[in-house]
Coordinates of C-alpha atoms and ligand atoms in Angstrom, one line a residue:
X203 CA 19.0 -14.2 0.2
X204 CA 18.8 -12.1 -2.5
X205 CA 18.7 -8.5 -1.8
X206 CA 16.8 -5.5 -3.5
X207 CA 18.1 -1.9 -3.5
X208 CA 16.3 0.4 -1.3
X209 CA 16.4 4.1 -3.2
X210 CA 16.6 6.8 -0.8
X211 CA 17.2 10.8 -1.7
X212 CA 18.6 12.9 0.8
X213 CA 19.9 16.8 -0.1
X214 CA 23.5 15.2 -1.0
X215 CA 21.8 13.2 -3.7
X216 CA 20.4 9.5 -3.8
X217 CA 21.3 6.6 -1.7
X218 CA 20.7 2.6 -2.8
X219 CA 20.8 0.8 0.2
X220 CA 20.3 -3.3 -0.2
X221 CA 17.3 -5.1 2.1
X222 CA 17.0 -8.2 2.2
X223 CA 14.3 -9.2 -0.2
X224 CA 12.3 -11.0 2.6
X225 CA 12.4 -8.3 5.0
X226 CA 10.7 -5.9 2.5
X227 CA 7.7 -4.7 3.7
X228 CA 4.6 -2.8 2.0
X229 CA 6.0 0.3 3.7
X230 CA 9.3 -0.2 1.6
X231 CA 7.5 0.9 -1.4
X232 CA 6.5 4.3 -0.1
X233 CA 9.1 7.3 0.8
X234 CA 8.9 9.0 3.8
X235 CA 8.0 12.8 3.2
X236 CA 10.9 15.0 3.7
X237 CA 9.7 18.0 4.7
X238 CA 10.6 21.1 2.4
X239 CA 12.0 24.4 4.4
X240 CA 11.7 26.8 1.6
X241 CA 14.2 29.9 2.3
X242 CA 12.7 33.5 1.3
X243 CA 14.0 34.9 -2.1
X244 CA 14.0 38.0 -3.6
X245 CA 13.6 38.7 -7.6
X246 CA 11.2 39.2 -10.5
X247 CA 9.3 36.2 -10.8
X248 CA 8.9 36.6 -6.5
X249 CA 7.3 39.9 -7.2
X250 CA 5.2 38.5 -10.2
X251 CA 4.2 35.7 -7.9
X252 CA 3.4 38.2 -5.1
X253 CA 1.1 40.3 -7.5
X254 CA -1.2 37.1 -8.9
X255 CA -1.3 36.2 -5.5
X256 CA -2.4 39.4 -4.4
X257 CA -5.0 39.5 -7.2
X258 CA -6.4 36.2 -7.3
X259 CA -7.0 36.1 -3.5
X260 CA -8.3 39.7 -3.4
X261 CA -10.7 38.6 -6.3
X262 CA -11.9 35.2 -4.4
X263 CA -12.3 37.0 -0.9
X264 CA -14.5 40.3 -2.4
X265 CA -16.3 39.1 -5.4
X266 CA -18.9 37.6 -3.2
X267 CA -19.6 41.6 -2.1
X268 CA -20.0 43.0 -5.5
X269 CA -23.7 44.2 -6.5
X270 CA -25.2 43.9 -9.4
X271 CA -28.4 46.0 -10.2
X272 CA -30.5 43.4 -12.0
X273 CA -34.0 44.5 -11.5
X274 CA -37.2 44.7 -8.6
X275 CA -36.8 41.0 -6.8
X276 CA -33.6 40.0 -8.6
X277 CA -30.5 39.1 -6.4
X278 CA -28.6 42.3 -6.5
X279 CA -25.4 39.6 -6.1
X280 CA -22.9 40.3 -9.2
X281 CA -21.6 36.4 -9.0
X282 CA -24.2 34.2 -7.5
X283 CA -25.2 30.5 -7.5
X284 CA -28.6 30.2 -6.4
X285 CA -29.3 26.4 -5.7
X286 CA -32.5 27.1 -4.2
X287 CA -34.0 29.0 -7.1
X288 CA -31.6 27.1 -9.2
X289 CA -30.2 29.9 -11.3
X290 CA -26.6 31.6 -11.7
X291 CA -25.8 34.8 -11.9
X292 CA -22.6 36.3 -13.2
X293 CA -22.8 40.0 -13.8
X294 CA -25.2 40.7 -16.6
X295 CA -25.2 36.9 -17.5
X296 CA -28.4 34.8 -15.8
X297 CA -28.1 30.9 -16.6
X298 CA -31.4 28.9 -16.1
X299 CA -30.9 24.5 -15.5
X300 CA -32.3 24.6 -19.1
X301 CA -28.8 26.6 -20.2
X302 CA -26.5 24.1 -18.5
X303 CA -24.2 23.7 -22.2
X304 CA -23.1 27.0 -21.2
X305 CA -21.2 25.5 -18.4
X306 CA -19.8 22.5 -20.8
X307 CA -18.6 25.2 -23.1
X308 CA -16.9 27.2 -20.1
X309 CA -15.4 23.9 -18.9
X310 CA -14.1 23.5 -22.4
X311 CA -12.9 26.8 -22.8
X312 CA -11.1 26.5 -19.4
X313 CA -9.4 23.2 -20.4
X314 CA -8.3 24.6 -23.7
X315 CA -6.9 27.6 -22.2
X316 CA -4.7 25.2 -19.8
X317 CA -3.2 23.3 -22.8
X318 CA -2.7 27.0 -24.6
X319 CA -0.8 28.3 -21.9
X320 CA 1.3 25.2 -21.2
X321 CA 2.0 24.8 -24.8
X322 CA 3.6 28.4 -24.9
X323 CA 4.7 28.8 -20.7
X324 CA 4.8 25.5 -19.5
X325 CA 3.5 24.7 -16.3
X326 CA 2.5 28.3 -15.7
X327 CA -0.8 27.5 -14.2
X328 CA 0.9 25.5 -11.5
X329 CA 3.5 28.1 -10.8
X330 CA 1.6 31.1 -10.4
X331 CA -2.4 30.8 -10.7
X332 CA -3.1 27.4 -9.2
X333 CA -5.5 27.3 -5.7
X334 CA -3.3 24.7 -4.1
X335 CA 0.2 27.3 -5.0
X336 CA -1.3 30.3 -4.0
X337 CA -3.0 28.8 -0.4
X338 CA 0.5 27.0 0.2
X339 CA 2.5 30.5 -1.1
X340 CA 0.2 32.3 1.8
X341 CA 0.8 29.7 4.4
X342 CA 4.5 29.4 3.9
X343 CA 4.7 33.5 4.2
X344 CA 2.7 32.8 7.5
X345 CA 5.2 30.4 8.7
X346 CA 8.0 32.5 7.8
X347 CA 6.6 35.2 9.9
X348 CA 6.2 33.4 13.2
X349 CA 9.2 30.8 12.7
X350 CA 11.8 32.4 10.6
X351 CA 13.3 31.7 7.2
X352 CA 14.6 28.0 6.1
X353 CA 17.0 27.9 9.2
X354 CA 15.4 29.0 11.8
X355 CA 12.5 26.9 11.0
X356 CA 14.9 23.9 10.6
X357 CA 16.3 24.5 14.2
X358 CA 12.7 25.2 15.8
X359 CA 12.1 21.9 14.3
X360 CA 15.0 20.2 15.9
X361 CA 14.8 22.2 19.1
X362 CA 13.0 20.7 22.7
X363 CA 9.4 22.0 22.9
X364 CA 9.6 25.5 24.9
X365 CA 7.2 28.2 26.0
X366 CA 8.5 30.1 22.8
X367 CA 8.4 26.9 20.6
X368 CA 4.5 26.8 21.5
X369 CA 4.0 29.9 21.3
X370 CA 5.2 30.2 17.6
X371 CA 3.5 27.2 16.6
X372 CA 0.1 28.0 17.9
X373 CA 0.1 31.5 16.6
X374 CA 1.1 29.9 13.0
X375 CA -1.8 27.2 13.0
X376 CA -3.9 29.9 14.9
X377 CA -3.5 32.1 11.4
X378 CA -3.6 29.1 8.9
X379 CA -7.0 28.1 10.7
X380 CA -8.2 31.9 10.3
X381 CA -7.1 31.9 6.5
X382 CA -9.1 28.7 6.1
X383 CA -11.9 30.0 7.6
X384 CA -12.2 33.3 5.7
X385 CA -11.4 30.9 2.3
X386 CA -14.3 28.8 3.7
X387 CA -16.4 31.4 4.5
X388 CA -15.8 33.4 1.1
X389 CA -16.8 30.5 -0.8
X390 CA -20.3 30.0 1.3
X391 CA -21.2 33.5 0.4
X392 CA -20.8 32.7 -3.6
X393 CA -24.0 30.4 -2.5
X394 CA -26.3 33.0 -1.0
X395 CA -26.7 36.8 -0.6
X396 CA -23.5 37.7 1.2
X397 CA -24.8 40.5 3.2
X398 CA -27.4 38.4 4.7
X399 CA -25.8 35.6 5.4
X400 CA -23.2 37.5 7.0
X401 CA -26.0 39.5 9.0
X402 CA -27.3 36.1 10.0
X403 CA -24.1 34.8 11.6
X404 CA -23.0 37.8 13.1
X405 CA -26.9 37.4 15.0
X406 CA -25.5 33.6 15.5
X407 CA -27.8 32.0 13.0
X408 CA -26.2 29.1 11.4
X409 CA -27.9 27.2 8.7
X410 CA -26.7 23.3 8.1
X411 CA -25.4 23.5 4.9
X412 CA -23.4 26.7 4.9
X413 CA -21.8 26.1 8.3
X414 CA -21.0 22.4 7.0
X415 CA -18.9 23.8 3.8
X416 CA -17.7 26.3 6.0
X417 CA -16.2 23.9 8.7
X418 CA -15.2 21.3 5.5
X419 CA -13.2 24.4 4.0
X420 CA -11.6 25.8 6.7
X421 CA -10.2 22.0 7.7
X422 CA -9.8 21.0 4.0
X423 CA -7.5 24.7 3.4
X424 CA -5.9 23.7 6.5
X425 CA -4.7 20.3 5.7
X426 CA -4.1 21.0 2.0
X427 CA -2.0 24.4 2.0
X428 CA -0.6 23.7 5.7
X429 CA 0.4 20.1 5.5
X430 CA 0.1 18.5 2.3
X431 CA 1.7 21.2 0.4
X432 CA 3.7 20.0 -2.5
X433 CA 2.8 16.5 -2.4
X434 CA -0.7 17.5 -3.7
X435 CA 0.8 18.6 -6.9
X436 CA 3.5 15.5 -7.0
X437 CA 0.8 12.6 -5.9
X438 CA -2.9 13.7 -6.2
X439 CA -2.9 15.9 -8.9
X440 CA -3.4 14.5 -12.5
X441 CA -2.2 17.3 -14.3
X442 CA 1.3 16.6 -13.7
X443 CA 1.6 13.5 -15.0
X444 CA 0.1 14.0 -18.3
X445 CA 1.6 17.8 -18.7
X446 CA 4.4 16.2 -20.8
X447 CA 1.5 15.6 -23.7
X448 CA 1.0 19.2 -24.1
X449 CA 4.7 20.2 -24.3
X450 CA 6.5 20.8 -27.6
X451 CA 10.1 21.8 -28.3
X452 CA 9.1 25.2 -27.9
X453 CA 7.4 25.4 -24.8
X454 CA 9.0 27.9 -22.5
X455 CA 9.9 26.1 -19.3
X456 CA 12.6 26.6 -16.3
X457 CA 15.8 24.9 -17.1
X458 CA 19.3 24.8 -16.1
X459 CA 22.2 25.6 -18.4
X460 CA 23.9 22.9 -18.0
X461 CA 27.1 23.7 -20.9
X462 CA 27.6 26.9 -18.8
X463 CA 27.1 25.7 -15.3
X464 CA 29.1 22.5 -15.8
X465 CA 31.5 21.2 -13.7
X466 CA 30.4 22.8 -11.0
X467 CA 32.3 24.0 -7.9
X468 CA 33.9 27.2 -6.7
X469 CA 37.8 26.9 -8.2
X470 CA 39.0 28.4 -11.0
X471 CA 38.3 26.9 -14.5
X472 CA 34.8 25.1 -13.6
X473 CA 31.6 26.4 -14.9
X474 CA 29.7 29.0 -13.3
X475 CA 27.2 26.9 -11.0
X476 CA 29.3 27.4 -7.8
X477 CA 26.9 24.5 -6.4
X478 CA 25.8 27.1 -3.5
X479 CA 22.5 25.5 -3.4
X480 CA 20.6 28.5 -3.5
X481 CA 18.1 27.4 -6.3
X482 CA 17.5 23.8 -4.2
X483 CA 16.5 25.6 -0.8
X484 CA 14.2 28.2 -2.4
X485 CA 12.2 25.5 -4.3
X486 CA 8.7 24.9 -2.9
X487 CA 8.8 21.2 -4.0
X488 CA 12.4 20.6 -3.1
X489 CA 14.1 19.4 -6.1
X490 CA 17.1 20.4 -7.7
X491 CA 16.5 22.0 -11.4
X492 CA 20.2 20.6 -12.3
X493 CA 18.9 17.5 -12.2
X494 CA 17.1 18.0 -15.6
X495 CA 13.6 18.6 -16.3
X496 CA 11.2 16.8 -14.0
X497 CA 7.6 16.4 -13.3
X498 CA 7.6 18.0 -9.6
X499 CA 8.8 21.0 -11.2
X500 CA 5.7 23.6 -11.3
X501 CA 7.9 26.2 -13.0
X502 CA 7.3 29.0 -10.3
X503 CA 10.7 30.2 -11.5
X504 CA 11.9 30.7 -7.9
X505 CA 15.1 28.8 -8.8
X506 CA 15.5 31.5 -11.4
X507 CA 15.7 34.1 -8.9
X508 CA 18.0 32.7 -6.3
X509 CA 20.3 31.7 -9.1
X510 CA 20.2 35.4 -10.4
X511 CA 21.4 37.0 -7.4
X512 CA 23.9 34.3 -7.0
X513 CA 25.1 35.4 -10.6
X514 CA 24.7 39.3 -9.8
X515 CA 27.0 38.6 -6.4
X516 CA 29.4 36.9 -8.4
X517 CA 29.5 39.7 -11.3
X518 CA 28.8 36.9 -13.9
X519 CA 25.8 37.0 -16.7
X520 CA 22.5 35.8 -15.8
X521 CA 20.6 33.1 -16.6
X522 CA 22.4 30.2 -15.7
X523 CA 18.7 29.0 -14.9
X524 CA 16.1 30.6 -16.9
X525 CA 13.4 30.1 -19.0
X526 CA 14.2 28.4 -22.2
X527 CA 12.7 25.5 -24.6
X528 CA 13.8 22.4 -25.0
X529 CA 15.4 23.5 -28.5
X530 CA 17.6 25.6 -26.4
X531 CA 16.9 29.1 -28.1
X532 CA 16.8 31.7 -25.7
X533 CA 20.4 32.6 -25.4
X534 CA 22.2 32.8 -21.9
X535 CA 23.0 36.7 -20.8
X536 CA 20.2 39.0 -18.8
X537 CA 17.6 36.6 -19.4
X538 CA 14.8 39.3 -19.3
X539 CA 11.4 38.9 -20.7
X540 CA 12.4 41.1 -23.7
X541 CA 15.2 38.6 -24.3
X542 CA 12.7 35.8 -24.0
X543 CA 10.1 37.5 -26.5
X544 CA 12.8 38.4 -28.9
X545 CA 14.0 34.5 -29.0
X546 CA 10.8 32.5 -28.4
X547 CA 8.6 30.9 -31.1
X548 CA 5.3 31.7 -30.2
X549 CA 3.3 31.3 -33.3
X550 CA 3.3 27.1 -33.7
X551 CA 0.7 25.2 -35.3
X552 CA -0.2 23.4 -32.0
X553 CA -1.0 27.1 -30.3
X554 CA -2.4 28.3 -33.4
X555 CA -4.4 25.0 -33.5
X556 CA -5.1 25.8 -29.5
X557 CA -6.1 29.5 -30.3
X558 CA -8.5 28.6 -33.1
X559 CA -10.7 26.1 -30.9
X560 CA -11.0 28.2 -28.4
X561 CA -12.2 31.4 -30.6
X562 CA -14.9 29.2 -32.1
X563 CA -16.0 27.8 -28.5
X564 CA -15.7 31.3 -27.2
X565 CA -17.5 32.7 -30.3
X566 CA -20.2 30.0 -30.1
X567 CA -21.0 30.8 -26.9
X568 CA -20.8 34.5 -27.0
X569 CA -23.4 34.2 -30.0
X570 CA -25.8 31.7 -28.2
X571 CA -25.4 34.4 -25.1
X572 CA -26.3 37.4 -27.5
X573 CA -29.3 35.5 -29.2
X574 CA -30.3 34.2 -25.9
X575 CA -34.5 33.7 -25.6
X576 CA -35.9 35.3 -22.5
X577 CA -38.7 32.7 -22.7
X578 CA -38.5 29.0 -22.8
X579 CA -41.3 26.7 -23.4
X580 CA -41.9 22.7 -22.6
X581 CA -45.0 20.9 -23.6
X582 CA -46.0 17.3 -23.0
X583 CA -48.6 15.4 -24.5
X584 CA -51.0 13.8 -22.5
X585 CA -50.6 9.9 -22.7
X586 CA -53.8 8.9 -20.8
X587 CA -55.7 9.4 -22.1
X588 CA -54.1 10.3 -25.8
X589 CA -57.9 12.2 -26.8
X590 CA -61.0 12.6 -25.6
X591 CA -64.0 12.5 -27.9
X592 CA -66.4 15.1 -26.6
X593 CA -70.4 15.3 -26.3
X594 CA -70.7 17.8 -29.6
X595 CA -68.5 15.4 -31.3
X596 CA -65.2 17.5 -31.4
X597 CA -61.9 16.1 -30.0
X598 CA -59.8 17.4 -27.1
X599 CA -56.0 16.9 -26.5
X600 CA -54.4 17.3 -23.4
X601 CA -51.1 19.2 -22.6
X602 CA -49.0 20.1 -20.0
X603 CA -47.1 23.6 -20.6
X604 CA -44.6 24.6 -19.0
X605 CA -43.3 28.6 -19.5
X606 CA -40.4 30.0 -18.2
X607 CA -40.1 33.7 -17.7
X608 CA -36.4 34.5 -17.9
X609 CA -36.9 38.4 -17.2
X610 CA -37.5 39.9 -13.8
X611 CA -41.0 41.6 -15.1
X612 CA -44.4 39.8 -15.0
X613 CA -44.9 38.7 -18.5
X614 CA -48.5 37.9 -20.5
X615 CA -47.2 35.1 -22.9
X616 CA -49.6 34.6 -26.1
X617 CA -49.7 31.1 -27.0
X618 CA -50.8 29.8 -30.5
X619 CA -51.3 26.8 -32.3
X620 CA -50.8 26.5 -36.4
X621 CA -54.4 25.2 -36.9
X622 CA -57.0 27.7 -37.6
X623 CA -59.7 25.2 -36.5
X624 CA -58.3 24.3 -33.0
X625 CA -59.4 26.1 -30.0
X626 CA -57.1 26.4 -27.0
X627 CA -58.6 27.0 -23.7
X628 CA -57.5 26.4 -19.8
X629 CA -59.3 26.1 -17.0
X630 CA -59.6 29.7 -16.3
X631 CA -60.0 31.0 -20.3
X632 CA -60.8 30.1 -24.0
X633 CA -59.4 32.0 -27.0
X634 CA -61.6 32.3 -29.9
X635 CA -60.6 29.2 -32.4
X636 CA -57.4 29.9 -34.2
X637 CA -56.4 32.5 -31.9
X638 CA -54.1 33.0 -29.2
X639 CA -54.5 32.4 -25.6
X640 CA -53.0 34.6 -23.0
X641 CA -51.0 33.2 -20.0
X642 CA -49.5 34.8 -17.8
X643 CA -45.9 34.2 -16.0
X644 CA -44.6 36.4 -12.6
X645 CA -41.2 37.4 -13.0
X646 CA -38.5 35.2 -13.1
X647 CA -40.6 32.2 -12.5
X648 CA -41.8 29.0 -14.4
X649 CA -45.5 28.9 -14.5
X650 CA -47.5 25.3 -15.2
X651 CA -50.6 24.8 -17.2
X652 CA -52.9 22.4 -18.2
X653 CA -53.7 23.2 -22.2
X654 CA -57.0 21.7 -23.8
X655 CA -56.9 21.8 -27.5
X656 CA -60.2 21.2 -29.2
X657 CA -61.1 20.5 -32.8
X658 CA -64.1 19.3 -34.8
X659 CA -64.3 15.7 -35.8
X660 CA -64.5 16.5 -39.5
X661 CA -63.1 19.0 -42.0
X662 CA -64.9 21.8 -43.7
X663 CA -65.1 19.2 -46.5
X664 CA -66.5 16.4 -44.0
X665 CA -63.9 14.4 -43.9
X666 CA -62.4 13.0 -40.9
X667 CA -59.2 14.1 -39.6
X668 CA -56.2 12.2 -40.0
X669 CA -55.5 10.7 -36.5
X670 CA -52.0 11.8 -35.9
X671 CA -51.4 15.6 -36.8
X672 CA -48.0 17.3 -36.3
X673 CA -48.9 20.2 -34.7
X674 CA -46.7 23.7 -33.6
X675 CA -47.3 25.7 -30.6
X676 CA -45.5 28.8 -30.5
X677 CA -45.6 31.3 -27.6
X678 CA -44.8 35.1 -28.0
X679 CA -44.7 37.8 -25.4
X680 CA -45.1 41.4 -25.9
X681 CA -41.7 42.6 -27.0
X682 CA -41.6 39.7 -29.6
X683 CA -39.4 37.2 -28.0
X684 CA -40.7 33.7 -29.0
X685 CA -40.1 29.8 -28.3
X686 CA -42.0 26.8 -29.9
X687 CA -42.2 23.5 -29.6
X688 CA -43.6 20.5 -32.2
X689 CA -45.9 18.2 -30.7
X690 CA -48.8 16.1 -32.2
X691 CA -52.6 16.2 -32.1
X692 CA -54.4 12.7 -31.9
X693 CA -57.8 11.8 -32.9
X694 CA -59.8 8.6 -33.4
X695 CA -58.7 6.4 -36.6
X696 CA -62.5 6.0 -37.7
X697 CA -66.1 6.6 -37.1
Ligands
LIG999 S1 21.7 28.7 -7.5 FE1 22.9 28.8 -9.2 S2 25.1 28.6 -8.7 FE2 24.0 28.2 -6.8 S3 23.6 26.0 -7.1 FE3 21.8 26.8 -8.3 S4 22.4 26.9 -10.2 FE4 24.5 26.7 -9.1
LIG1000 S1 12.5 23.9 -9.8 FE1 12.4 26.0 -9.7 S2 10.9 26.1 -11.0 FE2 10.6 24.0 -10.6 S3 9.6 24.0 -8.9 FE3 11.8 24.5 -8.2 S4 11.9 26.7 -8.0 FE4 9.9 26.5 -9.1

């Protein structure tokens, strides 16, 4: 019977076990997860990770509480996604649904920023700033606090259930759930006024939608950061698979210096790698960087810290594992930021092109923001009927006008058609022919008016007007802000 080799990875390497082809089941196609027990490490990159983690978590949890004065009646939360009134507030920026293109620009900038950072520093986003990395790192810290470092955790996992084991596990899961709750809680505060929602919760008023999202995010954070961990990066995130397309020869990635390290061993006359496996046990995804560049590596550089500490103890130069590029231009030595800065080539066609595209997109968005009109007009010509012939012989067209007041003051707008012989009116008021019609809109609101436009059947010269006349309606506020809309005025074909 033909045999098939089943690949199995373990701490000492990879084994291939021959299995009868007939006894192969679907489950042989899936590799069982090997738990990663990460050892504690100290060093420059670990410190950098602590700082980035503190900064990002601080921003995430505290931002909903930052206030921003916008005027009477306006929400004073600096960042607010107001789903009820369909508006987005970001400090001094206020976006309406009609301005969704800003979000497109923002997404484009974010994608380009990721490409740009990856072409410079490899998967720096994954290693330091991705929410999955940040929360997993936080959960691992909690785990270490209650269960001890790697060896203690492994021992505890194998130990039979006891009061001490239950106590440690229960405390860890309780804190994980609390972090999940804080994460879900902070998320819903971005969608409603945070102090009001907080007060309502304290009074026992839990509304369905915020409560649903809070519970959902509590458990998804708990599952993703507590259990799925590195599997999210390895199996779920598409970025790991296409990151290679963003690298070039000069992109900085974490590499093992094979020429210096091999052959590995503790005896005299071999390479510098003493095969202590410190670089492996500190790795949050459980890989061995000495096997070469791997799609699972998130470029967190914790193995750099671990190996540097080993090299310091052995009084050998640092940098056996270091940030380097595929061209290998960063020399081994102290491997400090200065070394990297001096020997890396950051200005390259790829990075320049990404930088230029980002500058253009950011420039266009900034220009659009700075020249943004605070008034918006939409207009629909009534189709049923297209026009009405009035008893005095004149012709009437009807339009539905929507005016959006994007300021936090009540406004009067003046609507005018570019035809001096046309009279504009609403149910409430009539303008003199050719004059502007005043329309009021409350602060930060949308007002809808039925607009009647009437003109005589004949021109001054006594001729019938063309049945299809292009017209422009222009709206102006007291501050000179304007918006206009092109439409048609329809009349009869013949007498
Ligand atoms: S930490 Fe350094 S010395 Fe130890 S196994 Fe890894 S590469 Fe070799
Ligand atoms: S191999 Fe090194 S850089 Fe890559 S994920 Fe593991 S510890 Fe981080």
